[in-house]
């Protein structure tokens, strides 16, 4: 960055010259439209149960699209839709309870969706994507911190990129308020939920 001062009569004018940001050719080559591959991706969650342990689950059915701009990461976008009925914690009775009106009410609100509104590079291969998360027709902002795991051409000749990341939410802010008090104090299900994302996406053919 260079700083130049020029004085004209009694007025001092400062001009700042900023060198253009260097673009990594390898990242620039990744620019394009991608489809999330659900067979090689996972969207999961972890929640504290009975104050002493964690329950982990995932959503088996989801789809999404990425529009990556390797020359200007801030211009990248993401769209993800998750089928609530596909929730899986490994116990059928618990999954059915989560699908019920006590929690997600999957029959009336079948999808959980995320639409990005902002992307930024935090440094190196770390990014933050901010957007709107909608659950049960309640839409609130969500920031997801992601790490870029790399890019490769698979055995079928498809170009792939990989990301993994996480975010934390308070489920009550999306209307998921069911709980039960414990005799020893505390509640059955924590309000805080950790969301996890492990994404593999395939670039659209030119």
PDB file of C-alpha atoms in Angstrom:
ATOM      1  CA  UNK A   1       0.000   0.000   0.000  1.00  0.00           C
ATOM      2  CA  UNK A   2       1.344   3.379  -0.931  1.00  0.00           C
ATOM      3  CA  UNK A   3       0.400   6.727   0.491  1.00  0.00           C
ATOM      4  CA  UNK A   4       0.787   9.894  -1.587  1.00  0.00           C
ATOM      5  CA  UNK A   5       0.142  13.456  -0.483  1.00  0.00           C
ATOM      6  CA  UNK A   6      -0.388  16.312  -2.894  1.00  0.00           C
ATOM      7  CA  UNK A   7      -0.933  19.906  -1.820  1.00  0.00           C
ATOM      8  CA  UNK A   8      -2.997  22.157  -4.048  1.00  0.00           C
ATOM      9  CA  UNK A   9      -3.171  25.770  -2.813  1.00  0.00           C
ATOM     10  CA  UNK A  10      -4.150  25.429   0.860  1.00  0.00           C
ATOM     11  CA  UNK A  11      -5.970  22.071   0.516  1.00  0.00           C
ATOM     12  CA  UNK A  12      -4.144  18.820   1.280  1.00  0.00           C
ATOM     13  CA  UNK A  13      -5.461  15.771  -0.554  1.00  0.00           C
ATOM     14  CA  UNK A  14      -4.436  12.268   0.535  1.00  0.00           C
ATOM     15  CA  UNK A  15      -4.689   9.421  -1.924  1.00  0.00           C
ATOM     16  CA  UNK A  16      -4.303   5.808  -0.803  1.00  0.00           C
ATOM     17  CA  UNK A  17      -3.284   3.315  -3.463  1.00  0.00           C
ATOM     18  CA  UNK A  18      -4.155  -0.288  -2.606  1.00  0.00           C
ATOM     19  CA  UNK A  19      -2.573  -3.086  -4.571  1.00  0.00           C
ATOM     20  CA  UNK A  20      -5.158  -5.458  -6.041  1.00  0.00           C
ATOM     21  CA  UNK A  21      -5.676  -8.625  -4.023  1.00  0.00           C
ATOM     22  CA  UNK A  22      -3.802 -11.561  -5.471  1.00  0.00           C
ATOM     23  CA  UNK A  23      -6.067 -14.387  -6.575  1.00  0.00           C
ATOM     24  CA  UNK A  24      -4.933 -17.966  -6.039  1.00  0.00           C
ATOM     25  CA  UNK A  25      -5.308 -19.638  -9.472  1.00  0.00           C
ATOM     26  CA  UNK A  26      -6.098 -22.969  -7.822  1.00  0.00           C
ATOM     27  CA  UNK A  27      -9.025 -21.425  -5.926  1.00  0.00           C
ATOM     28  CA  UNK A  28     -10.175 -19.438  -8.934  1.00  0.00           C
ATOM     29  CA  UNK A  29     -10.406 -22.702 -10.894  1.00  0.00           C
ATOM     30  CA  UNK A  30     -12.960 -23.999  -8.391  1.00  0.00           C
ATOM     31  CA  UNK A  31     -15.495 -21.320  -9.280  1.00  0.00           C
ATOM     32  CA  UNK A  32     -18.823 -22.692 -10.465  1.00  0.00           C
ATOM     33  CA  UNK A  33     -22.079 -24.359  -9.495  1.00  0.00           C
ATOM     34  CA  UNK A  34     -21.997 -27.462  -7.294  1.00  0.00           C
ATOM     35  CA  UNK A  35     -24.599 -29.966  -6.109  1.00  0.00           C
ATOM     36  CA  UNK A  36     -24.234 -31.468  -2.654  1.00  0.00           C
ATOM     37  CA  UNK A  37     -23.793 -35.251  -2.858  1.00  0.00           C
ATOM     38  CA  UNK A  38     -26.020 -36.694  -0.087  1.00  0.00           C
ATOM     39  CA  UNK A  39     -24.385 -40.119  -0.369  1.00  0.00           C
ATOM     40  CA  UNK A  40     -21.058 -38.656   0.741  1.00  0.00           C
ATOM     41  CA  UNK A  41     -22.278 -35.845   3.005  1.00  0.00           C
ATOM     42  CA  UNK A  42     -23.816 -35.698   6.458  1.00  0.00           C
ATOM     43  CA  UNK A  43     -25.791 -33.140   8.436  1.00  0.00           C
ATOM     44  CA  UNK A  44     -25.917 -34.006  12.103  1.00  0.00           C
ATOM     45  CA  UNK A  45     -26.525 -32.689  15.599  1.00  0.00           C
ATOM     46  CA  UNK A  46     -25.488 -33.268  19.192  1.00  0.00           C
ATOM     47  CA  UNK A  47     -27.635 -32.413  22.212  1.00  0.00           C
ATOM     48  CA  UNK A  48     -27.146 -32.970  25.944  1.00  0.00           C
ATOM     49  CA  UNK A  49     -29.497 -35.602  27.390  1.00  0.00           C
ATOM     50  CA  UNK A  50     -30.497 -35.859  31.072  1.00  0.00           C
ATOM     51  CA  UNK A  51     -27.692 -33.413  31.949  1.00  0.00           C
ATOM     52  CA  UNK A  52     -25.042 -36.145  31.835  1.00  0.00           C
ATOM     53  CA  UNK A  53     -24.526 -37.453  28.305  1.00  0.00           C
ATOM     54  CA  UNK A  54     -24.871 -36.533  24.633  1.00  0.00           C
ATOM     55  CA  UNK A  55     -27.307 -37.826  22.041  1.00  0.00           C
ATOM     56  CA  UNK A  56     -26.124 -37.669  18.441  1.00  0.00           C
ATOM     57  CA  UNK A  57     -28.265 -37.843  15.363  1.00  0.00           C
ATOM     58  CA  UNK A  58     -28.370 -36.992  11.694  1.00  0.00           C
ATOM     59  CA  UNK A  59     -30.729 -36.325   8.813  1.00  0.00           C
ATOM     60  CA  UNK A  60     -30.460 -38.984   6.117  1.00  0.00           C
ATOM     61  CA  UNK A  61     -32.235 -37.009   3.390  1.00  0.00           C
ATOM     62  CA  UNK A  62     -31.027 -33.595   2.311  1.00  0.00           C
ATOM     63  CA  UNK A  63     -30.119 -31.681  -0.812  1.00  0.00           C
ATOM     64  CA  UNK A  64     -28.348 -28.469  -1.593  1.00  0.00           C
ATOM     65  CA  UNK A  65     -26.424 -26.290  -3.991  1.00  0.00           C
ATOM     66  CA  UNK A  66     -23.258 -24.249  -3.719  1.00  0.00           C
ATOM     67  CA  UNK A  67     -22.206 -21.400  -5.986  1.00  0.00           C
ATOM     68  CA  UNK A  68     -18.496 -20.962  -5.367  1.00  0.00           C
ATOM     69  CA  UNK A  69     -16.433 -17.989  -6.433  1.00  0.00           C
ATOM     70  CA  UNK A  70     -12.778 -18.819  -5.884  1.00  0.00           C
ATOM     71  CA  UNK A  71     -11.668 -15.367  -7.032  1.00  0.00           C
ATOM     72  CA  UNK A  72     -13.985 -13.637  -4.569  1.00  0.00           C
ATOM     73  CA  UNK A  73     -15.135 -16.016  -1.787  1.00  0.00           C
ATOM     74  CA  UNK A  74     -17.470 -13.348  -0.410  1.00  0.00           C
ATOM     75  CA  UNK A  75     -19.621 -13.822  -3.522  1.00  0.00           C
ATOM     76  CA  UNK A  76     -20.168 -17.534  -2.837  1.00  0.00           C
ATOM     77  CA  UNK A  77     -23.640 -18.788  -1.831  1.00  0.00           C
ATOM     78  CA  UNK A  78     -25.239 -21.912  -0.365  1.00  0.00           C
ATOM     79  CA  UNK A  79     -28.737 -23.416  -0.287  1.00  0.00           C
ATOM     80  CA  UNK A  80     -29.602 -26.499   1.796  1.00  0.00           C
ATOM     81  CA  UNK A  81     -32.925 -28.283   2.397  1.00  0.00           C
ATOM     82  CA  UNK A  82     -33.248 -31.069   4.971  1.00  0.00           C
ATOM     83  CA  UNK A  83     -36.143 -33.545   5.213  1.00  0.00           C
ATOM     84  CA  UNK A  84     -37.153 -33.597   8.879  1.00  0.00           C
ATOM     85  CA  UNK A  85     -38.791 -37.039   8.664  1.00  0.00           C
ATOM     86  CA  UNK A  86     -35.379 -38.545   7.870  1.00  0.00           C
ATOM     87  CA  UNK A  87     -34.064 -37.817  11.395  1.00  0.00           C
ATOM     88  CA  UNK A  88     -32.127 -40.744  12.855  1.00  0.00           C
ATOM     89  CA  UNK A  89     -30.743 -41.048  16.386  1.00  0.00           C
ATOM     90  CA  UNK A  90     -30.574 -44.831  16.363  1.00  0.00           C
ATOM     91  CA  UNK A  91     -33.711 -45.354  18.489  1.00  0.00           C
ATOM     92  CA  UNK A  92     -37.043 -45.541  16.640  1.00  0.00           C
ATOM     93  CA  UNK A  93     -39.226 -44.372  19.548  1.00  0.00           C
ATOM     94  CA  UNK A  94     -37.035 -41.315  20.090  1.00  0.00           C
ATOM     95  CA  UNK A  95     -37.022 -40.509  16.371  1.00  0.00           C
ATOM     96  CA  UNK A  96     -40.817 -40.706  16.263  1.00  0.00           C
ATOM     97  CA  UNK A  97     -41.024 -38.353  19.247  1.00  0.00           C
ATOM     98  CA  UNK A  98     -38.716 -35.883  17.500  1.00  0.00           C
ATOM     99  CA  UNK A  99     -40.952 -36.020  14.399  1.00  0.00           C
ATOM    100  CA  UNK A 100     -44.067 -35.346  16.492  1.00  0.00           C
ATOM    101  CA  UNK A 101     -45.670 -32.046  17.448  1.00  0.00           C
ATOM    102  CA  UNK A 102     -43.629 -31.952  20.650  1.00  0.00           C
ATOM    103  CA  UNK A 103     -40.562 -31.173  18.563  1.00  0.00           C
ATOM    104  CA  UNK A 104     -40.307 -30.709  14.787  1.00  0.00           C
ATOM    105  CA  UNK A 105     -43.908 -31.548  13.786  1.00  0.00           C
ATOM    106  CA  UNK A 106     -42.545 -33.091  10.582  1.00  0.00           C
ATOM    107  CA  UNK A 107     -45.990 -33.624   9.048  1.00  0.00           C
ATOM    108  CA  UNK A 108     -46.850 -29.928   9.090  1.00  0.00           C
ATOM    109  CA  UNK A 109     -43.287 -28.619   8.626  1.00  0.00           C
ATOM    110  CA  UNK A 110     -41.481 -31.219   6.513  1.00  0.00           C
ATOM    111  CA  UNK A 111     -38.346 -29.192   5.705  1.00  0.00           C
ATOM    112  CA  UNK A 112     -35.573 -27.406   7.529  1.00  0.00           C
ATOM    113  CA  UNK A 113     -33.848 -24.944   5.215  1.00  0.00           C
ATOM    114  CA  UNK A 114     -30.787 -22.728   5.105  1.00  0.00           C
ATOM    115  CA  UNK A 115     -30.255 -19.834   2.675  1.00  0.00           C
ATOM    116  CA  UNK A 116     -26.944 -17.995   2.837  1.00  0.00           C
ATOM    117  CA  UNK A 117     -26.795 -14.205   2.902  1.00  0.00           C
ATOM    118  CA  UNK A 118     -23.070 -13.632   3.442  1.00  0.00           C
ATOM    119  CA  UNK A 119     -19.762 -15.447   3.059  1.00  0.00           C
ATOM    120  CA  UNK A 120     -16.327 -14.442   4.305  1.00  0.00           C
ATOM    121  CA  UNK A 121     -12.842 -15.893   4.454  1.00  0.00           C
ATOM    122  CA  UNK A 122     -11.557 -15.853   8.025  1.00  0.00           C
ATOM    123  CA  UNK A 123      -8.044 -16.901   7.108  1.00  0.00           C
ATOM    124  CA  UNK A 124      -6.376 -19.728   5.255  1.00  0.00           C
ATOM    125  CA  UNK A 125      -8.900 -22.496   4.583  1.00  0.00           C
ATOM    126  CA  UNK A 126     -11.383 -21.263   7.203  1.00  0.00           C
ATOM    127  CA  UNK A 127     -14.608 -19.570   6.156  1.00  0.00           C
ATOM    128  CA  UNK A 128     -17.810 -18.321   7.772  1.00  0.00           C
ATOM    129  CA  UNK A 129     -21.112 -18.477   5.975  1.00  0.00           C
ATOM    130  CA  UNK A 130     -24.042 -16.590   7.450  1.00  0.00           C
ATOM    131  CA  UNK A 131     -27.634 -17.046   6.431  1.00  0.00           C
ATOM    132  CA  UNK A 132     -31.243 -17.714   7.400  1.00  0.00           C
ATOM    133  CA  UNK A 133     -32.162 -21.011   9.060  1.00  0.00           C
ATOM    134  CA  UNK A 134     -35.855 -21.905   8.937  1.00  0.00           C
ATOM    135  CA  UNK A 135     -37.403 -24.514  11.238  1.00  0.00           C
ATOM    136  CA  UNK A 136     -41.183 -24.812  11.761  1.00  0.00           C
ATOM    137  CA  UNK A 137     -41.713 -21.594   9.768  1.00  0.00           C
ATOM    138  CA  UNK A 138     -39.445 -19.673  12.147  1.00  0.00           C
ATOM    139  CA  UNK A 139     -36.511 -17.995  10.389  1.00  0.00           C
ATOM    140  CA  UNK A 140     -33.501 -16.751  12.306  1.00  0.00           C
ATOM    141  CA  UNK A 141     -29.879 -15.955  11.401  1.00  0.00           C
ATOM    142  CA  UNK A 142     -27.224 -18.661  11.659  1.00  0.00           C
ATOM    143  CA  UNK A 143     -23.444 -18.447  11.202  1.00  0.00           C
ATOM    144  CA  UNK A 144     -21.575 -21.625  10.227  1.00  0.00           C
ATOM    145  CA  UNK A 145     -17.805 -21.844  10.497  1.00  0.00           C
ATOM    146  CA  UNK A 146     -16.401 -24.083   7.775  1.00  0.00           C
ATOM    147  CA  UNK A 147     -13.037 -25.529   6.868  1.00  0.00           C
ATOM    148  CA  UNK A 148     -12.246 -26.184   3.220  1.00  0.00           C
ATOM    149  CA  UNK A 149     -10.931 -29.755   3.044  1.00  0.00           C
ATOM    150  CA  UNK A 150      -9.745 -29.571  -0.555  1.00  0.00           C
ATOM    151  CA  UNK A 151     -10.739 -30.456  -4.095  1.00  0.00           C
ATOM    152  CA  UNK A 152     -10.219 -33.553  -6.229  1.00  0.00           C
ATOM    153  CA  UNK A 153     -11.375 -35.325  -9.372  1.00  0.00           C
ATOM    154  CA  UNK A 154     -13.048 -38.613  -8.458  1.00  0.00           C
ATOM    155  CA  UNK A 155     -12.852 -41.943 -10.312  1.00  0.00           C
ATOM    156  CA  UNK A 156     -15.845 -40.943 -12.455  1.00  0.00           C
ATOM    157  CA  UNK A 157     -14.156 -37.749 -13.613  1.00  0.00           C
ATOM    158  CA  UNK A 158     -16.328 -35.464 -11.492  1.00  0.00           C
ATOM    159  CA  UNK A 159     -14.769 -32.462  -9.778  1.00  0.00           C
ATOM    160  CA  UNK A 160     -15.479 -32.425  -6.048  1.00  0.00           C
ATOM    161  CA  UNK A 161     -14.938 -30.053  -3.149  1.00  0.00           C
ATOM    162  CA  UNK A 162     -15.222 -30.827   0.556  1.00  0.00           C
ATOM    163  CA  UNK A 163     -16.115 -28.723   3.588  1.00  0.00           C
ATOM    164  CA  UNK A 164     -16.725 -29.520   7.232  1.00  0.00           C
ATOM    165  CA  UNK A 165     -17.992 -27.241   9.937  1.00  0.00           C
ATOM    166  CA  UNK A 166     -20.289 -26.600  12.840  1.00  0.00           C
ATOM    167  CA  UNK A 167     -22.631 -24.130  14.493  1.00  0.00           C
ATOM    168  CA  UNK A 168     -24.528 -23.855  17.763  1.00  0.00           C
ATOM    169  CA  UNK A 169     -28.152 -22.859  18.210  1.00  0.00           C
ATOM    170  CA  UNK A 170     -30.670 -22.553  21.019  1.00  0.00           C
ATOM    171  CA  UNK A 171     -33.537 -24.754  19.851  1.00  0.00           C
ATOM    172  CA  UNK A 172     -36.068 -22.698  21.798  1.00  0.00           C
ATOM    173  CA  UNK A 173     -35.446 -19.791  19.424  1.00  0.00           C
ATOM    174  CA  UNK A 174     -37.006 -21.914  16.669  1.00  0.00           C
ATOM    175  CA  UNK A 175     -39.985 -23.026  18.738  1.00  0.00           C
ATOM    176  CA  UNK A 176     -38.532 -26.378  19.852  1.00  0.00           C
ATOM    177  CA  UNK A 177     -39.387 -25.978  23.516  1.00  0.00           C
ATOM    178  CA  UNK A 178     -40.529 -29.416  24.756  1.00  0.00           C
ATOM    179  CA  UNK A 179     -38.773 -30.612  27.883  1.00  0.00           C
ATOM    180  CA  UNK A 180     -39.215 -32.610  31.081  1.00  0.00           C
ATOM    181  CA  UNK A 181     -37.893 -31.842  34.534  1.00  0.00           C
ATOM    182  CA  UNK A 182     -35.591 -34.341  36.236  1.00  0.00           C
ATOM    183  CA  UNK A 183     -36.133 -35.412  39.847  1.00  0.00           C
ATOM    184  CA  UNK A 184     -32.503 -34.610  40.592  1.00  0.00           C
ATOM    185  CA  UNK A 185     -32.781 -31.147  39.047  1.00  0.00           C
ATOM    186  CA  UNK A 186     -32.255 -29.889  35.542  1.00  0.00           C
ATOM    187  CA  UNK A 187     -34.085 -30.958  32.394  1.00  0.00           C
ATOM    188  CA  UNK A 188     -34.190 -33.913  30.054  1.00  0.00           C
ATOM    189  CA  UNK A 189     -32.989 -32.101  26.906  1.00  0.00           C
ATOM    190  CA  UNK A 190     -30.621 -29.144  26.743  1.00  0.00           C
ATOM    191  CA  UNK A 191     -31.611 -25.998  24.902  1.00  0.00           C
ATOM    192  CA  UNK A 192     -28.219 -25.753  23.205  1.00  0.00           C
ATOM    193  CA  UNK A 193     -27.739 -27.918  20.116  1.00  0.00           C
ATOM    194  CA  UNK A 194     -24.549 -28.334  18.107  1.00  0.00           C
ATOM    195  CA  UNK A 195     -25.036 -28.722  14.346  1.00  0.00           C
ATOM    196  CA  UNK A 196     -22.377 -30.438  12.267  1.00  0.00           C
ATOM    197  CA  UNK A 197     -21.814 -30.398   8.522  1.00  0.00           C
ATOM    198  CA  UNK A 198     -19.613 -32.680   6.431  1.00  0.00           C
ATOM    199  CA  UNK A 199     -20.178 -31.725   2.821  1.00  0.00           C
ATOM    200  CA  UNK A 200     -19.009 -33.221  -0.461  1.00  0.00           C
ATOM    201  CA  UNK A 201     -20.242 -31.367  -3.537  1.00  0.00           C
ATOM    202  CA  UNK A 202     -19.933 -32.154  -7.245  1.00  0.00           C
ATOM    203  CA  UNK A 203     -19.287 -29.466  -9.825  1.00  0.00           C
ATOM    204  CA  UNK A 204     -21.836 -29.111 -12.609  1.00  0.00           C
ATOM    205  CA  UNK A 205     -20.633 -30.005 -16.086  1.00  0.00           C
ATOM    206  CA  UNK A 206     -19.576 -27.010 -18.124  1.00  0.00           C
TER     207      UNK A 206
END
